[in-house]
Coordinates of C-alpha atoms in Angstrom, one line a residue:
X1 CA -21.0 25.4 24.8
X2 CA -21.9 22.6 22.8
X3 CA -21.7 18.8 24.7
X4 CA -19.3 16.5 24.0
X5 CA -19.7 15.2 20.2
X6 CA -18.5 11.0 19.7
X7 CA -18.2 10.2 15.7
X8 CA -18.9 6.4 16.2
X9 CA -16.3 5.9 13.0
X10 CA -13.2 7.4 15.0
X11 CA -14.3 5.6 17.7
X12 CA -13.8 2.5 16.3
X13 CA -10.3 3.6 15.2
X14 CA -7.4 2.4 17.4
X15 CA -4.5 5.1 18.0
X16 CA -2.4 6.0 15.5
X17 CA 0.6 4.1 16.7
X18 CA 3.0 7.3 15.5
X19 CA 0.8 9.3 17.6
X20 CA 1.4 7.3 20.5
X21 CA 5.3 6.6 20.0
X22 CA 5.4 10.2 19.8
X23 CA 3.6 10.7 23.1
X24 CA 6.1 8.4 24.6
X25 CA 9.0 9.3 22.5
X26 CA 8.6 13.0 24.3
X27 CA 7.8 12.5 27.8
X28 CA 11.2 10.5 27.8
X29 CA 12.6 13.6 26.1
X30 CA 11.2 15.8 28.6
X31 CA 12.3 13.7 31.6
X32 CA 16.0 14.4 30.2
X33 CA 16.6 11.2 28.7
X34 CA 18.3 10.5 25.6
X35 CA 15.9 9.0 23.0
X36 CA 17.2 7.3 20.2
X37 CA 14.0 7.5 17.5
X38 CA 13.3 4.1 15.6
X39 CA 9.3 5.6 15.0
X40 CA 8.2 7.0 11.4
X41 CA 11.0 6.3 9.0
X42 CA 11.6 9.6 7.4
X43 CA 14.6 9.2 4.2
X44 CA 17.8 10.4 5.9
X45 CA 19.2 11.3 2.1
X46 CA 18.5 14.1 -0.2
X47 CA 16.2 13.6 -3.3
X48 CA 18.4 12.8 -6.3
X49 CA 19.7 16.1 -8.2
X50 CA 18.3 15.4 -11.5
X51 CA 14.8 15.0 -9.8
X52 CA 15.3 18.6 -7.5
X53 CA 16.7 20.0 -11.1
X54 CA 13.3 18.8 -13.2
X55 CA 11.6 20.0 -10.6
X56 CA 12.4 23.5 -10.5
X57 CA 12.5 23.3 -14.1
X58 CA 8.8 22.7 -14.0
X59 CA 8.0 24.9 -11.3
X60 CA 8.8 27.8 -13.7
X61 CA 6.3 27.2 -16.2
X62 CA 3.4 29.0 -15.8
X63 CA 1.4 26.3 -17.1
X64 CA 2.3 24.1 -14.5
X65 CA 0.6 25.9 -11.6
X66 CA -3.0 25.5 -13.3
X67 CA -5.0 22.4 -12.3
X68 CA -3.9 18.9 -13.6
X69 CA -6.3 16.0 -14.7
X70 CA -7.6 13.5 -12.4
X71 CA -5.6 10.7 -13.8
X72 CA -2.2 12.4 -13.9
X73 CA -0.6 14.2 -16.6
X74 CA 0.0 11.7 -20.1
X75 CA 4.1 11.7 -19.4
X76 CA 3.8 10.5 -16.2
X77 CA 1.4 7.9 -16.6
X78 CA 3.9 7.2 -19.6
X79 CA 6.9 6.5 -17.5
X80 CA 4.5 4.7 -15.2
X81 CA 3.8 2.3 -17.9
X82 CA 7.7 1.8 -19.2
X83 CA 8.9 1.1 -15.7
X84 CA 6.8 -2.1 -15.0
X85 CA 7.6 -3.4 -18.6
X86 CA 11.2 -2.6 -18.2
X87 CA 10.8 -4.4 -14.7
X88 CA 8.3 -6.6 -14.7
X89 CA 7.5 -7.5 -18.5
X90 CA 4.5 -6.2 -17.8
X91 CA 2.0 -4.0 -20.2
X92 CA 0.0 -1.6 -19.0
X93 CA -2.8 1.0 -20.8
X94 CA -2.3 3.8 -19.7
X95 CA -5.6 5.2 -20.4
X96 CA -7.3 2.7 -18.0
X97 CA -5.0 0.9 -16.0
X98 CA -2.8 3.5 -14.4
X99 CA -3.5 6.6 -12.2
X100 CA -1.3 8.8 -10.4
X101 CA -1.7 9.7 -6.9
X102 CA -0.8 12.1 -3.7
X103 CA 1.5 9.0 -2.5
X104 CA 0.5 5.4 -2.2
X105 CA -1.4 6.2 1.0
X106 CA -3.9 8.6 -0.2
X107 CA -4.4 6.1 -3.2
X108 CA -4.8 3.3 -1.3
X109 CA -7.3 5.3 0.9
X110 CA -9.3 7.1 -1.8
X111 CA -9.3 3.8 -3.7
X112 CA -11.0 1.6 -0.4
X113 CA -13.8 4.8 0.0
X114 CA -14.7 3.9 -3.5
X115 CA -15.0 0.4 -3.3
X116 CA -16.3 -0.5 0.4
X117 CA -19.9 -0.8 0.9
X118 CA -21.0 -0.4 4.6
X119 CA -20.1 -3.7 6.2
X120 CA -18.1 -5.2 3.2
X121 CA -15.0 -7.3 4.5
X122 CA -11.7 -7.0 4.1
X123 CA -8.7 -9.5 4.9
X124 CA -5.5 -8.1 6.2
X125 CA -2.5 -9.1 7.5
X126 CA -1.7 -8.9 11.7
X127 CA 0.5 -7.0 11.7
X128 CA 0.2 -4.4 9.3
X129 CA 0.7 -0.6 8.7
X130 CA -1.9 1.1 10.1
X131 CA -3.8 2.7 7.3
X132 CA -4.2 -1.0 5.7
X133 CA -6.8 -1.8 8.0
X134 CA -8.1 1.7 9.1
X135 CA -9.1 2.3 5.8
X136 CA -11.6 0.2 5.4
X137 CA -13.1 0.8 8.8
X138 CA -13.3 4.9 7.8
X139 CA -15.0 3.8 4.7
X140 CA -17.8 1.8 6.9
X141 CA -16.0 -1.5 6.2
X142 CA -14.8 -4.3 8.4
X143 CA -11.8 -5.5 8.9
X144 CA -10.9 -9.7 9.5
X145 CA -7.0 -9.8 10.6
X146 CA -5.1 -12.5 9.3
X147 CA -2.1 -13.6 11.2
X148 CA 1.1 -13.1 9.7
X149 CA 4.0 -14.9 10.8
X150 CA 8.1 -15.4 9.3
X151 CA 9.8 -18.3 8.5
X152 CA 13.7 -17.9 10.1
X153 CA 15.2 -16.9 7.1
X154 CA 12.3 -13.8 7.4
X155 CA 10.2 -15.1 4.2
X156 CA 5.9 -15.6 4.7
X157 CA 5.3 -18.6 6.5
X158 CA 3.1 -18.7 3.2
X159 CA 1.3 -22.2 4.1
X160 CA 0.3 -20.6 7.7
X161 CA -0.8 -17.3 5.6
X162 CA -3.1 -19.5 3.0
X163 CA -4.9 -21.5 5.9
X164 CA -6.0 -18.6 7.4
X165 CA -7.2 -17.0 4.4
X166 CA -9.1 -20.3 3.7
X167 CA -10.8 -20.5 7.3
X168 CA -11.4 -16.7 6.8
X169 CA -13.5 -17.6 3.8
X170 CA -15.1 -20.7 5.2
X171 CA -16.1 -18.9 8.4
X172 CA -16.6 -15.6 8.1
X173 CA -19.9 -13.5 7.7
X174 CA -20.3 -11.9 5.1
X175 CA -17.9 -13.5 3.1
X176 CA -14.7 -11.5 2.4
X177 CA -14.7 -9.3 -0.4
X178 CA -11.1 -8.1 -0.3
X179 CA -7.9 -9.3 0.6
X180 CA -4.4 -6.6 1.4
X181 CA -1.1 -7.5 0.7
X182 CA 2.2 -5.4 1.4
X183 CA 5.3 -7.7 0.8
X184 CA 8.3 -6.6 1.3
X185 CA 5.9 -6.2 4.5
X186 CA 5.8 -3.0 7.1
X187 CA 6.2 -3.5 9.8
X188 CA 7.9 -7.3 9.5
X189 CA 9.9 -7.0 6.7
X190 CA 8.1 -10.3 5.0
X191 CA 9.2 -11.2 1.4
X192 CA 7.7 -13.9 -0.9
X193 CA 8.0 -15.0 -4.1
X194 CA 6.1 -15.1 -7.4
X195 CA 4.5 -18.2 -6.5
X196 CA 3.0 -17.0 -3.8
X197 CA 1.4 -14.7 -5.9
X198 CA 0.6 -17.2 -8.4
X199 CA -1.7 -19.0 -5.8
X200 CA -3.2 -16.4 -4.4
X201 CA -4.6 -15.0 -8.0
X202 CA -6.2 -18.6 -8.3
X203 CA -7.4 -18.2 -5.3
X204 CA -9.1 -14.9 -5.4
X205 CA -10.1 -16.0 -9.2
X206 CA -12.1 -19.3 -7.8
X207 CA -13.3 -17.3 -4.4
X208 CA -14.1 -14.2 -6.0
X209 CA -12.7 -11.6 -3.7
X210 CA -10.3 -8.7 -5.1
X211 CA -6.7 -8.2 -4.1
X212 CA -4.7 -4.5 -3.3
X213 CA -1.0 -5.3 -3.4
X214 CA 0.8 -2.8 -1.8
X215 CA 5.1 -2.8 -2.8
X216 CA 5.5 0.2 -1.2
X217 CA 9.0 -1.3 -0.1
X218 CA 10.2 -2.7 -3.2
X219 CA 13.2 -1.4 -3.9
X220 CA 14.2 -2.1 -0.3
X221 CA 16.2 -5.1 -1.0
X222 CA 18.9 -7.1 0.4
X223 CA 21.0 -10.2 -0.9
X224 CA 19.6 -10.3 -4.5
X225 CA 16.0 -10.4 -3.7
X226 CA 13.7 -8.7 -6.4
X227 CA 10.6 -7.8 -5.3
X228 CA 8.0 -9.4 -8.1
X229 CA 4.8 -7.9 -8.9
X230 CA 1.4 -9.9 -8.4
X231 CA 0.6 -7.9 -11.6
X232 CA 3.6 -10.5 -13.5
X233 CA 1.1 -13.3 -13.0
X234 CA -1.2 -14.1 -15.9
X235 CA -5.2 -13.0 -15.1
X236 CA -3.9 -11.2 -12.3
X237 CA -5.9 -8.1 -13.7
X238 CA -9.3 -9.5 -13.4
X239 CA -8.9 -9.5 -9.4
X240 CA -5.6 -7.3 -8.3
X241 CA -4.8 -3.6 -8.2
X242 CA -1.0 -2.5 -7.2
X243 CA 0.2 0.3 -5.9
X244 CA 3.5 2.1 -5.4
X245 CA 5.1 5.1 -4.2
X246 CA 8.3 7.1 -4.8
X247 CA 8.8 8.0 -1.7
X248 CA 11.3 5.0 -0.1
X249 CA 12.7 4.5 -3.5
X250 CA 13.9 8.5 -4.0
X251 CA 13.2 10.0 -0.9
X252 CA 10.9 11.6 -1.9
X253 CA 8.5 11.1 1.2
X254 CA 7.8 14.8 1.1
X255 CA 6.2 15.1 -2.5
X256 CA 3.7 12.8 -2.2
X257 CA 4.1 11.0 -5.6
X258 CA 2.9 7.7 -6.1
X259 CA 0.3 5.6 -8.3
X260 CA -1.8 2.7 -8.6
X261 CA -1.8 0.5 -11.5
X262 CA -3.9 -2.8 -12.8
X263 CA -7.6 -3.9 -12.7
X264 CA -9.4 -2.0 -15.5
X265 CA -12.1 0.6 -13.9

């Protein structure tokens, strides 16, 4: 038998706070009780039925069971590109400003592992979902949490927000290197404006720290709200990457089809 192996990385991990709802979530199941689940939020609609259609069109080309290129096929990277300037007015090259990915997750992640040197330092808000900050701590990072609290109307206490990102670069050691944000935010539902954006480009322009925006959520709207893009703001490039996913917009958590798009590699 071999002894009992620790990997000092997963230790440092907290649990996976699905894995432990679930824990809980069963036992009450178990103990006869009924459980009304408010855990992982799976779509409760079917995938549009142009999207199923194109799909098994595609599935019955041979050519489209051989390996893809790393970036994701031309087309997609294409539509990629005419969505944010139909949305946002903003242009993109596709060549070196958008990739396709497994889901925003597996971006996100795979995009940190690239970046993070061991014990680079990375801002992100309290609370968060999970893989925001375990990323970086799998990658050999470190992780500085940054309080986030709501105004009433459920909108950033933005002035709260900026004070902690200044003390977190006045204080901290090393100095931060990046900084997350995910607005509309899991697990608060936090919304802000372009301004907001705005100031925190200038910010990350003068401090020179990089930002990953994360609008997983933005088509998950209420009351007229439009979710902007940090990308809308001028010089936003030099210090921001964005991603998205198509999995909350079409339910489409299942396929695992997403992309990141901005700062030139």
């Amino acid at each position: 038998m071999f002894d009992e192996i620790e990997f000092d990385k997963i230790k440092r991990l907290p649990k996976y706070v699905f894995a432990a709802v679930n824990e809980l979530k069963m036992a009450e199941r178990r103990a006869g009780e009924d459980v009304i689940d408010f855990s992982m939020g799976n779509p409760d609609g079917p995938t549009p039925q142009h999207i199923v259609d194109k799909l098994i069109e595609s599935i019955n080309k041979p050519r489209t069971h051989g390996y893809s290129v790393s970036k994701g096929i031309y087309k997609l990277r294409g539509a990629v590109g005419t969505w944010y300037k139909r949305k946002y007015n903003v242009d993109l090259d596709l060549d070196r400003e958008v990739v396709a990915t497994m889901g925003s997750k597996e971006g996100y992640v795979h995009l940190v592992q690239a970046i993070t040197n061991p014990g680079d330092l990375a801002m992100v808000p309290d609370p968060c979902y999970p893989i925001h900050s375990q990323a970086f701590i799998l990658a050999g990072g470190n992780v500085h949490k940054l309080k986030l609290e709501l105004n009433d109307d459920l909108t950033l206490d933005e002035a709260g927000f900026f004070r902690n990102i200044e003390k977190a670069l006045r204080e901290s050691s090393p100095k931060p290197k990046y900084l997350v944000v995910n607005f509309p935010n899991n697990p608060t539902t936090a919304t802000v404006e372009l301004p907001f954006y705005e100031k925190l480009v200038d910010i990350a322009r003068q401090e020179r720290f990089y930002i990953i925006s994360d609008i997983a959520y933005a088509e998950l709207t209420f009351d007229g709200y439009v979710t902007p893009s940090i990308l809308q703001v001028p010089g936003a490039k030099d210090v921001a990457v964005e991603s998205y996913t198509l999995s909350k917009t079409y339910n489409m958590a299942g396929w695992r089809v997403g992309f990141m798009v901005g700062m030139r590699n």
